[in-house]
């Protein structure tokens, strides 16, 4: 939340989706939580934990979005922070979600901070669009999303530093061995 007393600029619906549709060059996500409790994923997470096979066409619409961006010359990069042992949610990401995103063209990287305190990275999830627009994704301790907040006057150098720091220690998803 803003410390200057101003109201936060919360993003939802079409306004939020426009950031994914309209970025010009790059979209970067720092993903710091080990568990996310997302209602849209509840059924597929239950299926994964129950031992079901990956459904055909899983996340197909998102994969089409990624492919469209990549085809038009835009990049999508994500740095996922993990700590071992992996949570059930992280195992779900690794087995069902990330492979399809990576196959579609997202540069998905893993930052393993197991036994590495003091990484210099924040505890805040965020998207950085075109190196110029920052959106915080705010979560409760259980991983439930509270909101998405446009940061109206971000210290871009700090967010770029965090991005670069995460990517420096990251390995491509396909090379990570948990």
GROMACS .gro file of C-alpha atoms in nm:
model
  178
    1UNK     CA    1   0.000   0.000   0.000
    2UNK     CA    2   0.121   0.351  -0.066
    3UNK     CA    3   0.306   0.519   0.218
    4UNK     CA    4   0.230   0.871   0.097
    5UNK     CA    5  -0.134   0.859   0.204
    6UNK     CA    6  -0.270   0.824  -0.149
    7UNK     CA    7  -0.520   0.557  -0.241
    8UNK     CA    8  -0.384   0.247  -0.412
    9UNK     CA    9  -0.461   0.199  -0.781
   10UNK     CA   10  -0.611  -0.150  -0.788
   11UNK     CA   11  -0.636  -0.342  -1.111
   12UNK     CA   12  -0.901  -0.596  -1.205
   13UNK     CA   13  -1.089  -0.731  -1.502
   14UNK     CA   14  -1.030  -0.572  -1.842
   15UNK     CA   15  -0.799  -0.306  -1.702
   16UNK     CA   16  -0.571  -0.576  -1.556
   17UNK     CA   17  -0.588  -0.788  -1.872
   18UNK     CA   18  -0.487  -0.490  -2.085
   19UNK     CA   19  -0.139  -0.495  -1.931
   20UNK     CA   20  -0.084  -0.845  -2.075
   21UNK     CA   21  -0.235  -0.755  -2.408
   22UNK     CA   22  -0.073  -0.414  -2.459
   23UNK     CA   23   0.286  -0.435  -2.336
   24UNK     CA   24   0.528  -0.351  -2.615
   25UNK     CA   25   0.858  -0.526  -2.542
   26UNK     CA   26   0.876  -0.725  -2.222
   27UNK     CA   27   0.685  -0.865  -1.928
   28UNK     CA   28   0.878  -0.993  -1.627
   29UNK     CA   29   0.730  -1.161  -1.318
   30UNK     CA   30   0.903  -1.225  -0.989
   31UNK     CA   31   0.712  -1.504  -0.818
   32UNK     CA   32   0.819  -1.538  -0.454
   33UNK     CA   33   0.554  -1.740  -0.270
   34UNK     CA   34   0.578  -2.116  -0.228
   35UNK     CA   35   0.201  -2.164  -0.233
   36UNK     CA   36  -0.071  -1.975  -0.415
   37UNK     CA   37  -0.437  -2.035  -0.336
   38UNK     CA   38  -0.605  -1.940  -0.658
   39UNK     CA   39  -0.976  -2.030  -0.697
   40UNK     CA   40  -0.933  -2.082  -1.073
   41UNK     CA   41  -0.667  -2.347  -1.003
   42UNK     CA   42  -0.842  -2.530  -0.717
   43UNK     CA   43  -0.991  -2.809  -0.929
   44UNK     CA   44  -0.678  -2.874  -1.135
   45UNK     CA   45  -0.461  -2.870  -0.822
   46UNK     CA   46  -0.694  -3.128  -0.661
   47UNK     CA   47  -0.668  -3.341  -0.975
   48UNK     CA   48  -0.289  -3.318  -0.973
   49UNK     CA   49  -0.269  -3.409  -0.604
   50UNK     CA   50  -0.510  -3.696  -0.667
   51UNK     CA   51  -0.271  -3.845  -0.922
   52UNK     CA   52  -0.469  -3.760  -1.236
   53UNK     CA   53  -0.298  -3.711  -1.571
   54UNK     CA   54  -0.247  -3.367  -1.718
   55UNK     CA   55  -0.570  -3.279  -1.902
   56UNK     CA   56  -0.540  -3.229  -2.276
   57UNK     CA   57  -0.537  -2.859  -2.363
   58UNK     CA   58  -0.447  -2.756  -2.008
   59UNK     CA   59  -0.390  -2.375  -1.999
   60UNK     CA   60  -0.424  -2.360  -2.377
   61UNK     CA   61  -0.559  -2.002  -2.381
   62UNK     CA   62  -0.263  -1.874  -2.177
   63UNK     CA   63  -0.021  -2.063  -2.400
   64UNK     CA   64  -0.176  -1.897  -2.705
   65UNK     CA   65  -0.127  -1.558  -2.539
   66UNK     CA   66   0.240  -1.637  -2.476
   67UNK     CA   67   0.293  -1.762  -2.833
   68UNK     CA   68   0.131  -1.449  -2.974
   69UNK     CA   69   0.365  -1.225  -2.777
   70UNK     CA   70   0.672  -1.426  -2.871
   71UNK     CA   71   0.573  -1.431  -3.239
   72UNK     CA   72   0.538  -1.051  -3.234
   73UNK     CA   73   0.888  -1.012  -3.087
   74UNK     CA   74   0.789  -0.949  -2.726
   75UNK     CA   75   0.943  -1.140  -2.436
   76UNK     CA   76   0.784  -1.298  -2.132
   77UNK     CA   77   1.017  -1.393  -1.848
   78UNK     CA   78   0.944  -1.530  -1.506
   79UNK     CA   79   1.170  -1.598  -1.210
   80UNK     CA   80   1.014  -1.845  -0.965
   81UNK     CA   81   1.176  -1.856  -0.623
   82UNK     CA   82   1.173  -2.201  -0.464
   83UNK     CA   83   1.290  -2.355  -0.141
   84UNK     CA   84   1.323  -2.732  -0.096
   85UNK     CA   85   1.143  -2.942  -0.016
   86UNK     CA   86   0.899  -2.820  -0.278
   87UNK     CA   87   0.544  -2.750  -0.163
   88UNK     CA   88   0.257  -2.941  -0.323
   89UNK     CA   89   0.175  -2.624  -0.513
   90UNK     CA   90   0.529  -2.589  -0.648
   91UNK     CA   91   0.525  -2.954  -0.755
   92UNK     CA   92   0.196  -2.881  -0.938
   93UNK     CA   93   0.359  -2.584  -1.113
   94UNK     CA   94   0.665  -2.789  -1.208
   95UNK     CA   95   0.468  -3.083  -1.345
   96UNK     CA   96   0.153  -2.928  -1.492
   97UNK     CA   97   0.197  -2.554  -1.544
   98UNK     CA   98   0.552  -2.447  -1.619
   99UNK     CA   99   0.630  -2.703  -1.894
  100UNK     CA  100   0.347  -2.571  -2.111
  101UNK     CA  101   0.441  -2.208  -2.049
  102UNK     CA  102   0.804  -2.281  -2.140
  103UNK     CA  103   0.701  -2.477  -2.452
  104UNK     CA  104   0.489  -2.177  -2.558
  105UNK     CA  105   0.794  -1.950  -2.534
  106UNK     CA  106   0.795  -1.803  -2.184
  107UNK     CA  107   1.148  -1.783  -2.044
  108UNK     CA  108   1.067  -1.950  -1.713
  109UNK     CA  109   1.356  -1.960  -1.469
  110UNK     CA  110   1.400  -2.108  -1.124
  111UNK     CA  111   1.580  -1.936  -0.837
  112UNK     CA  112   1.652  -2.195  -0.568
  113UNK     CA  113   1.707  -2.017  -0.237
  114UNK     CA  114   1.725  -2.332  -0.026
  115UNK     CA  115   1.975  -2.260   0.249
  116UNK     CA  116   2.050  -1.915   0.110
  117UNK     CA  117   1.918  -1.644   0.340
  118UNK     CA  118   1.984  -1.283   0.252
  119UNK     CA  119   1.939  -1.316  -0.124
  120UNK     CA  120   1.865  -0.945  -0.164
  121UNK     CA  121   1.534  -1.027  -0.332
  122UNK     CA  122   1.205  -0.888  -0.201
  123UNK     CA  123   0.920  -1.088  -0.051
  124UNK     CA  124   0.687  -0.912  -0.298
  125UNK     CA  125   0.550  -1.063  -0.617
  126UNK     CA  126   0.545  -0.817  -0.905
  127UNK     CA  127   0.517  -0.777  -1.279
  128UNK     CA  128   0.747  -0.532  -1.457
  129UNK     CA  129   0.609  -0.438  -1.799
  130UNK     CA  130   0.839  -0.276  -2.056
  131UNK     CA  131   1.090  -0.188  -1.780
  132UNK     CA  132   0.855   0.098  -1.691
  133UNK     CA  133   0.530  -0.023  -1.530
  134UNK     CA  134   0.522  -0.208  -1.197
  135UNK     CA  135   0.226  -0.401  -1.063
  136UNK     CA  136   0.242  -0.564  -0.720
  137UNK     CA  137   0.051  -0.885  -0.666
  138UNK     CA  138  -0.046  -0.886  -0.300
  139UNK     CA  139  -0.120  -1.211  -0.115
  140UNK     CA  140  -0.227  -1.330   0.227
  141UNK     CA  141   0.002  -1.570   0.414
  142UNK     CA  142  -0.199  -1.867   0.282
  143UNK     CA  143  -0.134  -1.762  -0.080
  144UNK     CA  144  -0.477  -1.613  -0.148
  145UNK     CA  145  -0.448  -1.305  -0.366
  146UNK     CA  146  -0.566  -0.985  -0.202
  147UNK     CA  147  -0.531  -0.756  -0.504
  148UNK     CA  148  -0.316  -0.628  -0.789
  149UNK     CA  149  -0.180  -0.282  -0.729
  150UNK     CA  150  -0.037  -0.048  -0.991
  151UNK     CA  151   0.263   0.128  -0.837
  152UNK     CA  152   0.219   0.484  -0.956
  153UNK     CA  153   0.568   0.618  -0.891
  154UNK     CA  154   0.799   0.317  -0.865
  155UNK     CA  155   1.171   0.330  -0.812
  156UNK     CA  156   1.234   0.154  -1.142
  157UNK     CA  157   1.604   0.107  -1.072
  158UNK     CA  158   1.515  -0.105  -0.768
  159UNK     CA  159   1.272  -0.327  -0.962
  160UNK     CA  160   1.522  -0.369  -1.244
  161UNK     CA  161   1.790  -0.456  -0.989
  162UNK     CA  162   1.563  -0.721  -0.834
  163UNK     CA  163   1.487  -0.862  -1.179
  164UNK     CA  164   1.854  -0.875  -1.271
  165UNK     CA  165   1.950  -1.024  -0.934
  166UNK     CA  166   1.687  -1.297  -0.967
  167UNK     CA  167   1.789  -1.381  -1.323
  168UNK     CA  168   2.160  -1.385  -1.235
  169UNK     CA  169   2.106  -1.675  -0.994
  170UNK     CA  170   1.834  -1.847  -1.195
  171UNK     CA  171   1.850  -2.156  -1.411
  172UNK     CA  172   1.617  -2.224  -1.703
  173UNK     CA  173   1.326  -2.442  -1.594
  174UNK     CA  174   1.437  -2.731  -1.818
  175UNK     CA  175   1.777  -2.741  -1.645
  176UNK     CA  176   1.655  -2.723  -1.285
  177UNK     CA  177   1.673  -3.039  -1.080
  178UNK     CA  178   1.486  -3.036  -0.752
   0.00000   0.00000   0.00000
